[in-house]
mmCIF file of C-alpha atoms in Angstrom:
data_model
loop_
_atom_site.group_PDB
_atom_site.id
_atom_site.type_symbol
_atom_site.label_atom_id
_atom_site.label_comp_id
_atom_site.label_asym_id
_atom_site.label_seq_id
_atom_site.Cartn_x
_atom_site.Cartn_y
_atom_site.Cartn_z
ATOM 1 C CA MET K 871 -20.766 -17.129 -10.202
ATOM 2 C CA ALA K 872 -22.453 -18.683 -7.067
ATOM 3 C CA ASP K 873 -23.241 -16.994 -3.741
ATOM 4 C CA ILE K 874 -24.046 -13.409 -4.450
ATOM 5 C CA LYS K 875 -26.378 -12.084 -2.073
ATOM 6 C CA ASN K 876 -26.283 -8.901 -3.330
ATOM 7 C CA ILE K 877 -25.977 -6.920 -6.918
ATOM 8 C CA VAL K 878 -24.614 -3.137 -6.538
ATOM 9 C CA LEU K 879 -24.835 -0.495 -9.235
ATOM 10 C CA ASP K 880 -23.203 2.095 -10.515
ATOM 11 C CA ILE K 881 -25.268 5.563 -11.238
ATOM 12 C CA GLY K 882 -23.303 6.691 -14.796
ATOM 13 C CA ASN K 883 -23.130 4.666 -17.343
ATOM 14 C CA VAL K 884 -25.165 2.724 -15.967
ATOM 15 C CA LEU K 885 -28.590 3.413 -14.656
ATOM 16 C CA GLY K 886 -28.491 6.542 -15.841
ATOM 17 C CA HIS K 887 -26.240 8.603 -19.296
ATOM 18 C CA PHE K 888 -23.794 10.560 -17.835
ATOM 19 C CA CYS K 889 -24.323 13.635 -20.590
ATOM 20 C CA TRP K 890 -22.307 16.628 -20.162
ATOM 21 C CA GLU K 891 -21.639 16.826 -23.465
ATOM 22 C CA LYS K 892 -25.423 17.245 -24.564
ATOM 23 C CA VAL K 893 -25.070 19.481 -21.821
ATOM 24 C CA PHE K 894 -22.092 21.277 -23.087
ATOM 25 C CA THR K 895 -23.278 21.233 -27.061
ATOM 26 C CA ASP K 896 -27.196 21.454 -26.488
ATOM 27 C CA ILE K 897 -28.324 23.774 -23.841
ATOM 28 C CA MET K 898 -24.569 25.665 -23.735
ATOM 29 C CA GLY K 899 -23.814 25.585 -27.741
ATOM 30 C CA ILE K 900 -19.893 24.828 -26.807
ATOM 31 C CA LYS K 901 -18.399 22.777 -29.702
ATOM 32 C CA GLY K 902 -15.196 22.398 -31.047
ATOM 33 C CA GLU K 903 -11.665 23.272 -29.537
ATOM 34 C CA GLU K 904 -13.646 25.413 -26.478
ATOM 35 C CA PHE K 905 -15.680 21.827 -26.374
ATOM 36 C CA GLU K 906 -12.790 20.238 -25.419
ATOM 37 C CA ARG K 907 -11.075 23.306 -23.524
ATOM 38 C CA LEU K 908 -14.282 23.668 -20.949
ATOM 39 C CA ALA K 909 -14.091 19.551 -20.432
ATOM 40 C CA ASP K 910 -10.027 19.881 -19.865
ATOM 41 C CA CYS K 911 -11.231 22.156 -16.772
ATOM 42 C CA THR K 912 -13.524 20.353 -15.806
ATOM 43 C CA VAL K 913 -15.545 16.726 -16.070
ATOM 44 C CA ARG K 914 -12.458 15.305 -17.026
ATOM 45 C CA SER K 915 -10.590 16.826 -14.414
ATOM 46 C CA ASP K 916 -9.208 15.652 -10.274
ATOM 47 C CA MET K 917 -11.437 19.007 -9.754
ATOM 48 C CA TRP K 918 -14.561 16.549 -10.998
ATOM 49 C CA SER K 919 -13.754 14.368 -8.398
ATOM 50 C CA GLU K 920 -13.317 17.342 -5.390
ATOM 51 C CA LEU K 921 -17.023 17.754 -7.117
ATOM 52 C CA ASP K 922 -18.250 14.306 -6.232
ATOM 53 C CA LYS K 923 -17.006 14.558 -2.386
ATOM 54 C CA SER K 924 -18.430 17.473 -1.173
ATOM 55 C CA LEU K 925 -15.072 18.571 1.038
ATOM 56 C CA LEU K 926 -14.978 21.554 -0.756
ATOM 57 C CA SER K 927 -17.685 24.111 -1.434
ATOM 58 C CA ASP K 928 -19.472 24.058 -5.393
ATOM 59 C CA GLU K 929 -18.256 27.601 -5.050
ATOM 60 C CA GLN K 930 -14.633 26.720 -4.569
ATOM 61 C CA VAL K 931 -14.469 23.355 -6.663
ATOM 62 C CA MET K 932 -15.764 26.242 -9.347
ATOM 63 C CA GLU K 933 -13.043 29.171 -8.402
ATOM 64 C CA ASN K 934 -10.494 25.740 -9.084
ATOM 65 C CA CYS K 935 -11.350 24.917 -12.450
ATOM 66 C CA ILE K 936 -11.395 28.567 -13.366
ATOM 67 C CA LYS K 937 -7.736 28.756 -12.630
ATOM 68 C CA LEU K 938 -7.434 25.525 -14.413
ATOM 69 C CA ASP K 939 -8.355 27.811 -17.803
ATOM 70 C CA LYS K 940 -9.853 31.192 -17.181
ATOM 71 C CA SER K 941 -10.133 31.985 -21.220
ATOM 72 C CA GLN K 942 -13.439 29.428 -19.715
ATOM 73 C CA GLU K 943 -14.516 30.900 -16.938
ATOM 74 C CA LYS K 944 -17.962 32.280 -18.607
ATOM 75 C CA ASN K 945 -18.484 29.131 -19.304
ATOM 76 C CA ILE K 946 -17.474 26.603 -16.494
ATOM 77 C CA ARG K 947 -19.545 29.170 -14.086
ATOM 78 C CA GLU K 948 -22.710 28.619 -16.772
ATOM 79 C CA PHE K 949 -22.212 24.648 -17.071
ATOM 80 C CA PHE K 950 -21.877 24.440 -12.792
ATOM 81 C CA THR K 951 -25.866 26.445 -13.286
ATOM 82 C CA HIS K 952 -26.228 22.740 -14.995
ATOM 83 C CA LEU K 953 -25.060 20.647 -12.838
ATOM 84 C CA GLY K 954 -29.018 18.852 -12.692
ATOM 85 C CA GLU K 955 -29.215 18.291 -16.092
ATOM 86 C CA VAL K 956 -25.839 15.592 -16.502
ATOM 87 C CA VAL K 957 -27.316 12.468 -15.940
ATOM 88 C CA ILE K 958 -31.050 11.422 -17.403
ATOM 89 C CA ASP K 959 -32.595 7.491 -15.997
ATOM 90 C CA PHE K 960 -32.190 5.365 -18.922
ATOM 91 C CA ASP K 961 -35.390 3.725 -19.972
ATOM 92 C CA TYR K 962 -34.593 0.308 -18.406
ATOM 93 C CA SER K 963 -32.965 1.261 -14.546
ATOM 94 C CA ARG K 964 -36.152 1.130 -12.596
ATOM 95 C CA LYS K 965 -37.372 -1.759 -14.771
ATOM 96 C CA TRP K 966 -34.158 -3.873 -13.910
ATOM 97 C CA ILE K 967 -34.441 -3.011 -10.596
ATOM 98 C CA ASN K 968 -37.225 -4.392 -9.553
ATOM 99 C CA GLU K 969 -37.013 -7.107 -11.716
ATOM 100 C CA LEU K 970 -32.988 -8.120 -10.063
ATOM 101 C CA LYS K 971 -35.455 -8.175 -6.334
ATOM 102 C CA GLN K 972 -38.147 -9.674 -7.310
ATOM 103 C CA GLU K 973 -35.027 -12.816 -9.119
ATOM 104 C CA GLY K 974 -34.461 -12.172 -5.038
ATOM 105 C CA PHE K 975 -31.506 -10.236 -4.944
ATOM 106 C CA LYS K 976 -31.406 -6.654 -2.965
ATOM 107 C CA VAL K 977 -29.960 -4.447 -5.569
ATOM 108 C CA TYR K 978 -27.882 -1.256 -3.830
ATOM 109 C CA ILE K 979 -26.389 1.915 -5.049
ATOM 110 C CA LEU K 980 -22.483 3.621 -4.828
ATOM 111 C CA SER K 981 -22.021 6.644 -6.856
ATOM 112 C CA ASN K 982 -18.983 8.877 -7.464
ATOM 113 C CA TYR K 983 -21.909 12.331 -7.098
ATOM 114 C CA GLY K 984 -22.267 15.347 -6.285
ATOM 115 C CA LYS K 985 -24.453 16.337 -3.680
ATOM 116 C CA THR K 986 -25.584 19.749 -5.957
ATOM 117 C CA SER K 987 -25.817 17.599 -9.279
ATOM 118 C CA PHE K 988 -27.788 14.318 -6.783
ATOM 119 C CA THR K 989 -30.018 16.931 -5.423
ATOM 120 C CA SER K 990 -30.777 18.532 -8.815
ATOM 121 C CA CYS K 991 -30.828 15.696 -10.360
ATOM 122 C CA ARG K 992 -33.871 14.262 -8.310
ATOM 123 C CA GLU K 993 -35.526 17.280 -8.079
ATOM 124 C CA ARG K 994 -35.719 17.221 -11.742
ATOM 125 C CA GLY K 995 -36.873 13.995 -12.012
ATOM 126 C CA ASN K 996 -34.103 12.299 -13.035
ATOM 127 C CA LEU K 997 -32.934 8.518 -10.318
ATOM 128 C CA SER K 998 -36.889 8.120 -9.457
ATOM 129 C CA PHE K 999 -34.767 4.480 -9.383
ATOM 130 C CA ILE K 1000 -33.129 5.090 -6.390
ATOM 131 C CA GLU K 1001 -36.549 5.202 -4.607
ATOM 132 C CA ASP K 1002 -36.910 0.951 -5.736
ATOM 133 C CA VAL K 1003 -33.220 -0.007 -4.154
ATOM 134 C CA ASP K 1004 -32.548 -1.599 -0.187
ATOM 135 C CA GLY K 1005 -29.976 0.593 0.150
ATOM 136 C CA ALA K 1006 -27.046 3.000 -1.410
ATOM 137 C CA VAL K 1007 -23.788 5.064 -0.752
ATOM 138 C CA ILE K 1008 -22.564 8.391 -2.916
ATOM 139 C CA SER K 1009 -19.612 9.667 -2.481
ATOM 140 C CA TYR K 1010 -20.624 13.282 -1.273
ATOM 141 C CA GLU K 1011 -22.132 11.374 1.470
ATOM 142 C CA VAL K 1012 -19.194 9.741 2.417
ATOM 143 C CA LYS K 1013 -16.449 12.148 1.388
ATOM 144 C CA LEU K 1014 -14.989 9.214 -0.316
ATOM 145 C CA CYS K 1015 -14.655 8.324 -4.065
ATOM 146 C CA LYS K 1016 -14.535 5.002 -5.920
ATOM 147 C CA PRO K 1017 -11.827 3.547 -7.025
ATOM 148 C CA ASP K 1018 -10.806 4.192 -2.916
ATOM 149 C CA VAL K 1019 -11.395 1.516 -1.193
ATOM 150 C CA GLU K 1020 -12.945 2.697 1.629
ATOM 151 C CA ILE K 1021 -16.491 3.818 -0.123
ATOM 152 C CA TYR K 1022 -16.600 0.619 -1.155
ATOM 153 C CA GLU K 1023 -16.086 -1.062 2.788
ATOM 154 C CA ALA K 1024 -18.423 2.456 3.755
ATOM 155 C CA LEU K 1025 -21.192 0.408 1.904
ATOM 156 C CA LEU K 1026 -20.822 -2.786 3.340
ATOM 157 C CA SER K 1027 -20.424 -1.548 6.550
ATOM 158 C CA LYS K 1028 -23.668 -0.025 6.362
ATOM 159 C CA TYR K 1029 -25.883 -2.530 5.432
ATOM 160 C CA ASP K 1030 -23.731 -5.415 7.292
ATOM 161 C CA LEU K 1031 -22.923 -7.080 4.047
ATOM 162 C CA LYS K 1032 -20.558 -9.630 3.153
ATOM 163 C CA ALA K 1033 -17.627 -8.793 0.032
ATOM 164 C CA GLU K 1034 -18.015 -11.834 -1.051
ATOM 165 C CA GLU K 1035 -21.566 -11.771 -1.587
ATOM 166 C CA CYS K 1036 -21.939 -8.923 -3.556
ATOM 167 C CA LEU K 1037 -21.305 -8.306 -7.648
ATOM 168 C CA PHE K 1038 -20.483 -4.814 -8.334
ATOM 169 C CA PHE K 1039 -20.945 -2.604 -11.634
ATOM 170 C CA ASP K 1040 -19.904 -0.102 -13.227
ATOM 171 C CA ASP K 1041 -18.310 1.788 -16.110
ATOM 172 C CA LEU K 1042 -15.537 2.460 -15.304
ATOM 173 C CA ILE K 1043 -12.656 -0.749 -14.806
ATOM 174 C CA LYS K 1044 -10.746 1.540 -12.327
ATOM 175 C CA ASN K 1045 -13.813 1.473 -10.451
ATOM 176 C CA VAL K 1046 -14.042 -2.066 -11.463
ATOM 177 C CA GLU K 1047 -10.286 -3.132 -9.458
ATOM 178 C CA GLY K 1048 -11.232 -0.337 -6.914
ATOM 179 C CA ALA K 1049 -13.975 -2.877 -5.876
ATOM 180 C CA ARG K 1050 -12.073 -5.973 -5.835
ATOM 181 C CA LYS K 1051 -9.245 -4.721 -4.004
ATOM 182 C CA ALA K 1052 -11.959 -4.478 -1.587
ATOM 183 C CA GLY K 1053 -13.160 -8.279 -1.958
ATOM 184 C CA MET K 1054 -16.416 -7.741 -4.310
ATOM 185 C CA LYS K 1055 -17.081 -9.547 -7.029
ATOM 186 C CA ALA K 1056 -17.027 -6.740 -10.421
ATOM 187 C CA LYS K 1057 -17.739 -6.314 -13.934
ATOM 188 C CA LEU K 1058 -17.241 -3.950 -15.775
ATOM 189 C CA PHE K 1059 -20.137 -2.737 -17.952
ATOM 190 C CA THR K 1060 -20.725 -2.335 -21.178
ATOM 191 C CA THR K 1061 -24.203 -2.300 -21.637
ATOM 192 C CA TYR K 1062 -27.459 -3.275 -20.052
ATOM 193 C CA GLU K 1063 -27.586 -6.778 -21.729
ATOM 194 C CA ALA K 1064 -24.618 -8.039 -21.145
ATOM 195 C CA ALA K 1065 -24.650 -7.297 -17.644
ATOM 196 C CA ARG K 1066 -27.880 -9.276 -17.833
ATOM 197 C CA GLU K 1067 -26.197 -11.698 -18.936
ATOM 198 C CA VAL K 1068 -23.602 -12.221 -16.154
ATOM 199 C CA ILE K 1069 -26.798 -12.205 -13.794
ATOM 200 C CA ALA K 1070 -28.636 -15.031 -15.018
ATOM 201 C CA GLY K 1071 -25.259 -17.754 -13.985
ATOM 202 C CA ILE K 1072 -25.822 -16.514 -11.176
ATOM 203 C CA ASN K 1073 -26.799 -18.763 -8.528
ATOM 204 C CA ILE K 1074 -27.983 -16.988 -5.304
ATOM 205 C CA SER K 1075 -27.281 -18.469 -1.789
ATOM 206 C CA GLU K 1076 -29.629 -19.372 0.737
#
């Protein structure tokens, strides 16, 4: 895979563990059928994308989640107080980004993330790797979400990047396909080790 100058990374389950299940079980004590019902009206629903886009306020999104399952109102309201705890940095993330830069790549982040979740995570000390990347586009900033082609184009435009010189990693195949539609090279992220093997085969363009 020649002529790749830029590595573009997702956050959730690539640079950080998207651990909403842990919030449900370990912090909120939600298990069994109630776990499934709460997930279905929050993180598994279309409302989660609305939260990431931030076209609506958190309160509006929360109320729409409640409309999906009124029996979960108490749990939904509590969950929204824990949005800053849904992603925890992987141990390798900051080291990996700096390794890539030392190898000659520019490193960018493209992630679906709501404003409250993003800022709260950073306040809690997570997402520290943001300080080391060459740039980032977060969904709430542009009011767009992957896999919409426009969000990939927003990254390319913001940093004057050529799509064909970018390799994108995401843990969701629909987002990988979105990147390919935007003209980027893209791979499904499975493990850090597997991603490193892919990148090891790249020739950096001068």
